[in-house]
C-alpha positions as semicolon CSV with decimal commas, in nm:
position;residue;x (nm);y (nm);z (nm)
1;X;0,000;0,000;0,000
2;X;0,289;0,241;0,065
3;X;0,342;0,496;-0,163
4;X;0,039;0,428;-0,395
5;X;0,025;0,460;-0,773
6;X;-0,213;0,249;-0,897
7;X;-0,604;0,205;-0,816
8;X;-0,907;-0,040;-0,901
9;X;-1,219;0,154;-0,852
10;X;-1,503;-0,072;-0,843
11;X;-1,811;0,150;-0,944
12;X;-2,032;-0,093;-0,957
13;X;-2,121;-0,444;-0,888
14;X;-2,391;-0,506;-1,177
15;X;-2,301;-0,681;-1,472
16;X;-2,515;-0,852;-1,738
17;X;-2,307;-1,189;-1,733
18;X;-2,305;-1,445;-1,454
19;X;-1,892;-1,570;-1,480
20;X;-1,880;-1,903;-1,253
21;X;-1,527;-1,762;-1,129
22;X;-1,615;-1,393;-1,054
23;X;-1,379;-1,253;-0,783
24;X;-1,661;-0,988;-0,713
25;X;-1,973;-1,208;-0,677
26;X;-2,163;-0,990;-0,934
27;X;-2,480;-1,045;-1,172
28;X;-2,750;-0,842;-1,297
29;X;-2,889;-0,874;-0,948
30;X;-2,627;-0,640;-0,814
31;X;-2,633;-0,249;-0,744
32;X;-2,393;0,070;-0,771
33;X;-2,337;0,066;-0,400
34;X;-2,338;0,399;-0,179
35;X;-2,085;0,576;-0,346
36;X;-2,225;0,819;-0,554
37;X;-2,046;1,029;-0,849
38;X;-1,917;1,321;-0,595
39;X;-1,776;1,024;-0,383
40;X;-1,592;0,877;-0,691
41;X;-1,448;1,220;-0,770
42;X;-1,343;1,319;-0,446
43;X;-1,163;0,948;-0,411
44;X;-1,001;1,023;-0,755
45;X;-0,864;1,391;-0,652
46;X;-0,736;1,226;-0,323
47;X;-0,586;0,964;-0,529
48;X;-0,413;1,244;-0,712
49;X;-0,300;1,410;-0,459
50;X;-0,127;1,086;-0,315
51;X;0,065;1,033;-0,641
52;X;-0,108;0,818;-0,809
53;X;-0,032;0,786;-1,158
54;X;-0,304;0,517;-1,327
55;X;-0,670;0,386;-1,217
56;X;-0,862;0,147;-1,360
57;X;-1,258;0,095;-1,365
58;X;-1,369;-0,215;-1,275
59;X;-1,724;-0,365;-1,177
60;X;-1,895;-0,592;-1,222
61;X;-1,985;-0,406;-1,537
62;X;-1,826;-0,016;-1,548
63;X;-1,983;0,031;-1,866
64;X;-2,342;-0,022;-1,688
65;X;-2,240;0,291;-1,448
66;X;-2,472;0,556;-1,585
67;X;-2,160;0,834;-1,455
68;X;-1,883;0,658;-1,648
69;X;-1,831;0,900;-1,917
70;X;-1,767;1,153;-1,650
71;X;-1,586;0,969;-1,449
72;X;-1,313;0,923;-1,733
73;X;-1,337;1,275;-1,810
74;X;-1,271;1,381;-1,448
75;X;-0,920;1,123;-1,453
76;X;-0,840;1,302;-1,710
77;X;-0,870;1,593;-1,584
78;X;-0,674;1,532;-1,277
79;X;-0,367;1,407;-1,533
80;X;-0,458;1,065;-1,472
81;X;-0,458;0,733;-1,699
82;X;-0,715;0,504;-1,643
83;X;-0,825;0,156;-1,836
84;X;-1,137;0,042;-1,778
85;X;-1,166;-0,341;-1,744
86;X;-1,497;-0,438;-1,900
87;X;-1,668;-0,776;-2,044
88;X;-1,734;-0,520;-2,367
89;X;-2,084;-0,697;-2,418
90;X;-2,179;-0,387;-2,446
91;X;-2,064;-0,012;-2,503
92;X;-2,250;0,265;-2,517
93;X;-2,226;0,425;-2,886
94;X;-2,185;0,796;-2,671
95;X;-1,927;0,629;-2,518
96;X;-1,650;0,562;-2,799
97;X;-1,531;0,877;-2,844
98;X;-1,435;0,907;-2,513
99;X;-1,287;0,577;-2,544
100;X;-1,067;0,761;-2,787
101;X;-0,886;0,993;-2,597
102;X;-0,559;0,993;-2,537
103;X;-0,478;0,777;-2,186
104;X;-0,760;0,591;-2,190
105;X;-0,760;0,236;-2,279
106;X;-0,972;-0,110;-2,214
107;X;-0,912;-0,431;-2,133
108;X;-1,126;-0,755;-2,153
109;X;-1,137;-1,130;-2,042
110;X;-1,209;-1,406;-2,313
111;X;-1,281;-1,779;-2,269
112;X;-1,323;-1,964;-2,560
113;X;-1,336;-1,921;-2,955
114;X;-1,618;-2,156;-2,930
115;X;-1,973;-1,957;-2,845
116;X;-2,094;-2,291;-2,629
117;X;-1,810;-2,263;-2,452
118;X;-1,782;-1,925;-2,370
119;X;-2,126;-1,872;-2,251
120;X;-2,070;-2,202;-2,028
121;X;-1,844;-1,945;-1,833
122;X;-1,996;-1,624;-1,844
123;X;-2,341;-1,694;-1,792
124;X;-2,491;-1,574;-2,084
125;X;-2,420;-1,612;-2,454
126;X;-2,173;-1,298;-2,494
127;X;-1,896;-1,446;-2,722
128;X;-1,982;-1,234;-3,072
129;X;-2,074;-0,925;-2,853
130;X;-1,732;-0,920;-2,663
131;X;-1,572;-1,024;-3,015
132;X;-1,731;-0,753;-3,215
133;X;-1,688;-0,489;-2,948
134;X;-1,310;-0,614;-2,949
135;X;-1,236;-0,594;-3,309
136;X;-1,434;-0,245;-3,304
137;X;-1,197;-0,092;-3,001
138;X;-0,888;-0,246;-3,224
139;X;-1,026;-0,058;-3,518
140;X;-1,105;0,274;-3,372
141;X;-0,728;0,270;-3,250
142;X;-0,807;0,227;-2,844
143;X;-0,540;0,050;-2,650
144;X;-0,650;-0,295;-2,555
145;X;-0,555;-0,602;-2,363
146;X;-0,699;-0,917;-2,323
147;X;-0,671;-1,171;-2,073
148;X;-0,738;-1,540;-2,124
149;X;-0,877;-1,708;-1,868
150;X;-0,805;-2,058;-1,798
151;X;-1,140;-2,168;-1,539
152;X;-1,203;-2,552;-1,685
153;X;-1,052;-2,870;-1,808
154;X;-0,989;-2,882;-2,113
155;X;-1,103;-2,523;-2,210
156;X;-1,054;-2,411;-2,585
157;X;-0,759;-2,093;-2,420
158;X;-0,496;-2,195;-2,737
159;X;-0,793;-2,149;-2,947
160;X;-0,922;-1,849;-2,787
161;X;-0,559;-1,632;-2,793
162;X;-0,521;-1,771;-3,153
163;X;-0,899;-1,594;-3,242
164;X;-0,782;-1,305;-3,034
165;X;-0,450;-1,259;-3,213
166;X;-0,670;-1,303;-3,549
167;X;-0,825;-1,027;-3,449
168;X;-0,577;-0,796;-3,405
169;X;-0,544;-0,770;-3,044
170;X;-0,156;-0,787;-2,918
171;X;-0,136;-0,803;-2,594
172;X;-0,240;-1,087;-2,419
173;X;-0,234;-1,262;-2,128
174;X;-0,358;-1,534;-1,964
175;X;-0,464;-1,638;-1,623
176;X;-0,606;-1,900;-1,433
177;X;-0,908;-1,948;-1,169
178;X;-0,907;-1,711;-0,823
179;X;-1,056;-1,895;-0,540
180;X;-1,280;-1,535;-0,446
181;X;-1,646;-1,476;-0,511
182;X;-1,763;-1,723;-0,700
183;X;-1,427;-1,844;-0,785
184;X;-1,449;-2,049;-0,478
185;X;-1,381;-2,410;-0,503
186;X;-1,238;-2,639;-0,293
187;X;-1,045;-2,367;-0,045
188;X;-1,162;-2,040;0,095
189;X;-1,018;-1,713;0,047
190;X;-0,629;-1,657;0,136
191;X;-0,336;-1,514;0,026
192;X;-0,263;-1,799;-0,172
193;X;-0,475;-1,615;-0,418
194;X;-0,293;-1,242;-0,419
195;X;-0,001;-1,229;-0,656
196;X;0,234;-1,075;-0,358
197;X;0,229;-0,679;-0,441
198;X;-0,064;-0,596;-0,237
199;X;0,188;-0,406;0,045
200;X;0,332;-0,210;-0,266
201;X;0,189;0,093;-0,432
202;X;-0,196;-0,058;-0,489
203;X;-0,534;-0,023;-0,367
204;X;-0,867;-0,101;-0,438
205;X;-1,224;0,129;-0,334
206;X;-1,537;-0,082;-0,334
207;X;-1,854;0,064;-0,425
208;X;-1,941;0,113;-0,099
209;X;-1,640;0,265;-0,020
210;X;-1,436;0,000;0,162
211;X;-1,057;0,029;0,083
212;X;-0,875;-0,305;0,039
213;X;-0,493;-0,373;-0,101
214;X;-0,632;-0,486;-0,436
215;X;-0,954;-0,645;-0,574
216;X;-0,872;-1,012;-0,487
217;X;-0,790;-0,924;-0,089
218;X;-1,191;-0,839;-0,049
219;X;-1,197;-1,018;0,305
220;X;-0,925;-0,737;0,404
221;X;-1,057;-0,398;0,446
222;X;-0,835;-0,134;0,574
223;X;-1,113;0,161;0,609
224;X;-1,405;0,323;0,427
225;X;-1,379;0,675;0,180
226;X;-1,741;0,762;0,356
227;X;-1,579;0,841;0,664
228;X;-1,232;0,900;0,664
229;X;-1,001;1,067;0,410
230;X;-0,783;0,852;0,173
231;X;-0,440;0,970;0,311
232;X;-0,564;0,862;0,704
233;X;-0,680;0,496;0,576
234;X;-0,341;0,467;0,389
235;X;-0,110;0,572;0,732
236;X;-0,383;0,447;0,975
237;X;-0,323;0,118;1,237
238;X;-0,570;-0,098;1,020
239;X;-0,341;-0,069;0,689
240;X;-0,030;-0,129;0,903
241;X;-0,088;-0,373;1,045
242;X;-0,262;-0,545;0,720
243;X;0,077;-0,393;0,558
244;X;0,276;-0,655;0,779
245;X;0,106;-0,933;0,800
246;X;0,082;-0,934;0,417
247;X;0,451;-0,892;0,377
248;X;0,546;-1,123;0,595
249;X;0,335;-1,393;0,444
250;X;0,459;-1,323;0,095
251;X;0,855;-1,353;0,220
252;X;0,774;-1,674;0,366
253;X;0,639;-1,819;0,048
254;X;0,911;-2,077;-0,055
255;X;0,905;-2,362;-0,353
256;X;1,087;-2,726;-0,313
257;X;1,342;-2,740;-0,594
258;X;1,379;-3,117;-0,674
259;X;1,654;-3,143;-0,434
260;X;1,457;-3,092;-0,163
261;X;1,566;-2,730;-0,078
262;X;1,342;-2,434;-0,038
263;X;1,406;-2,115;-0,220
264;X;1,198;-1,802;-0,247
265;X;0,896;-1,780;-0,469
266;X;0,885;-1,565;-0,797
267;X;0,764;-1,287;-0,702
268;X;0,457;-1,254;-0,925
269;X;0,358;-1,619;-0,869
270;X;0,069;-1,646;-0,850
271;X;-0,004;-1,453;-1,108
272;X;-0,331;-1,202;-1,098
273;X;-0,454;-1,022;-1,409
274;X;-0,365;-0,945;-1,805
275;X;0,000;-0,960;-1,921
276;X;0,219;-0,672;-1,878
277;X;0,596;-0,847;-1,893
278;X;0,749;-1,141;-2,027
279;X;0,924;-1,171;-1,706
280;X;0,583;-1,203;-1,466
281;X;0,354;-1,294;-1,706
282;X;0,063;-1,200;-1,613
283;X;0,017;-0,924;-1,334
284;X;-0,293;-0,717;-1,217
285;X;-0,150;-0,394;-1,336
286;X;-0,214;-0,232;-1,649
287;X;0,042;-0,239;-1,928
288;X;0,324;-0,032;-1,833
289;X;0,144;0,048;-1,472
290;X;0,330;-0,137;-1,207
291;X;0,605;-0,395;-1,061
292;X;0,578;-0,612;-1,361
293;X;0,659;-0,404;-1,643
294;X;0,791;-0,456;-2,016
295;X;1,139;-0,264;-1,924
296;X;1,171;-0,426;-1,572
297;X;1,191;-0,185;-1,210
298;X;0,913;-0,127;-0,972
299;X;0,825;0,261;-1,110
300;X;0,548;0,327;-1,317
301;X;0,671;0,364;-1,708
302;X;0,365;0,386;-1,962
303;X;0,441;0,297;-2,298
């Protein structure tokens, strides 16, 4: 958490599709929480203020937040990038051009080349939506990554990066099932699950305002926006102590090498989110954003 320069904003928790692996729990059932637009922007001109150089927009769906488009308009303003992490089922025609503008970009999951399939995993049959609202971003120029998501046995995910490639989409990832939400199988929640750089330069805000190290760590909240200012959650007892007890279970992650001796873990393993580095392939940041970049270091460096 530390020195923070990159946030998740969850803005809402509705989305059309029902994923059997979402992190967040969320479905068409869901709402936009208690944090209204003049929450979001005072959150984003605190996270300003703290140095932070990137957010991205996540849900559930962003694009079903009615105050997107402003929003985006407002990171901008504050000399912000942001990427907003959607399904891309569907996007609002008003929305595009502000799609367009320069330091905004999207990213996407996929699943499957083959429709069956890819409903199977979503929910709903969204596979030629989310393709044709791909190849349309790729067209119109906006900066896109896609993350392949590898949730059953046997799943078509060759096939699926091969169609994405096809497309014209170049940078992608891929990823494999979270044990949150509904990505719950046979284990609950830990910190098996976080890729090990939630104690450096992340956090998430729910739509209710709850303030966790990143979007996996939801059973971890270190305050609320509605009643306390960003900079007193990030220095406050709750985040310290979270801070430590975090760190200290990522340095004692250790793998048996085959002759029998234990060495430290990689430190993006597991891995948590869309490609951004051949070296920690893939990480929750967005391209260029974080620990895990193209050029190496720990700084943010946007392409």
């Amino acid at each position: 958490m530390g020195d923070v320069r990159f946030a998740w904003l969850e803005i809402t928790g509705k989305c059309q599709l029902l994923c059997e692996h979402c992190y967040a729990d969320s479905g068409p059932g869901g709402g936009h929480g208690t944090m209204g637009p003049e929450d979001w922007r005072r959150v984003i001109g605190q996270l300003s203020a703290q140095g932070v150089a990137a957010v991205q927009f996540i849900g559930g769906e962003p694009m079903l937040h009615p105050g997107l488009p402003e929003l985006i308009e407002y990171v901008l303003d504050q000399g912000l990038r942001v990427e907003v992490f959607s399904n891309l089922v569907h996007v609002p025609e008003g929305l595009w051009p502000v799609l367009e503008r320069d330091g905004v970009s999207l990213a996407t999951s996929y699943y499957s080349d083959d429709p069956a399939e890819h409903a199977a995993v979503t929910g709903r049959p969204s596979h030629a939506r989310t393709r044709a609202n791909i190849a349309k971003a790729v067209r119109r120029g906006i900066p896109l990554r896609a993350g392949v998501i590898d949730v059953r046995e046997g799943q078509r995910t060759a096939a699926a990066r091969r169609e994405l490639e096809t497309i014209g989409v170049r940078r992608i990832g891929t990823d494999r099932l979270r044990q949150v939400g509904r990505g719950v199988r046979e284990r609950t929640p830990d910190t098996s699950q976080l890729c090990g750089h939630c104690v450096s330069g992340v956090i998430a805000v729910s739509p209710d305002g709850s303030v966790w190290p990143c979007v996996f760590s939801r059973w971890l909240p270190i305050g609320n926006v509605l009643n306390a200012e960003l900079a007193d959650i990030l220095a406050g007892p709750e985040a310290q102590r979270v801070r430590e007890e975090l760190a200290a279970d990522f340095a004692a992650r250790a793998v048996t090498t085959t002759d029998g001796n234990q060495n430290p873990s990689t430190p993006c393993d597991p891995q948590c989110g869309p490609s951004c580095g051949p070296a920690c392939t893939p990480s929750c940041w967005p391209t260029g954003a974080g620990p895990c970049t193209p050029n190496g270091g720990c700084q943010p460096n946007y392409d």
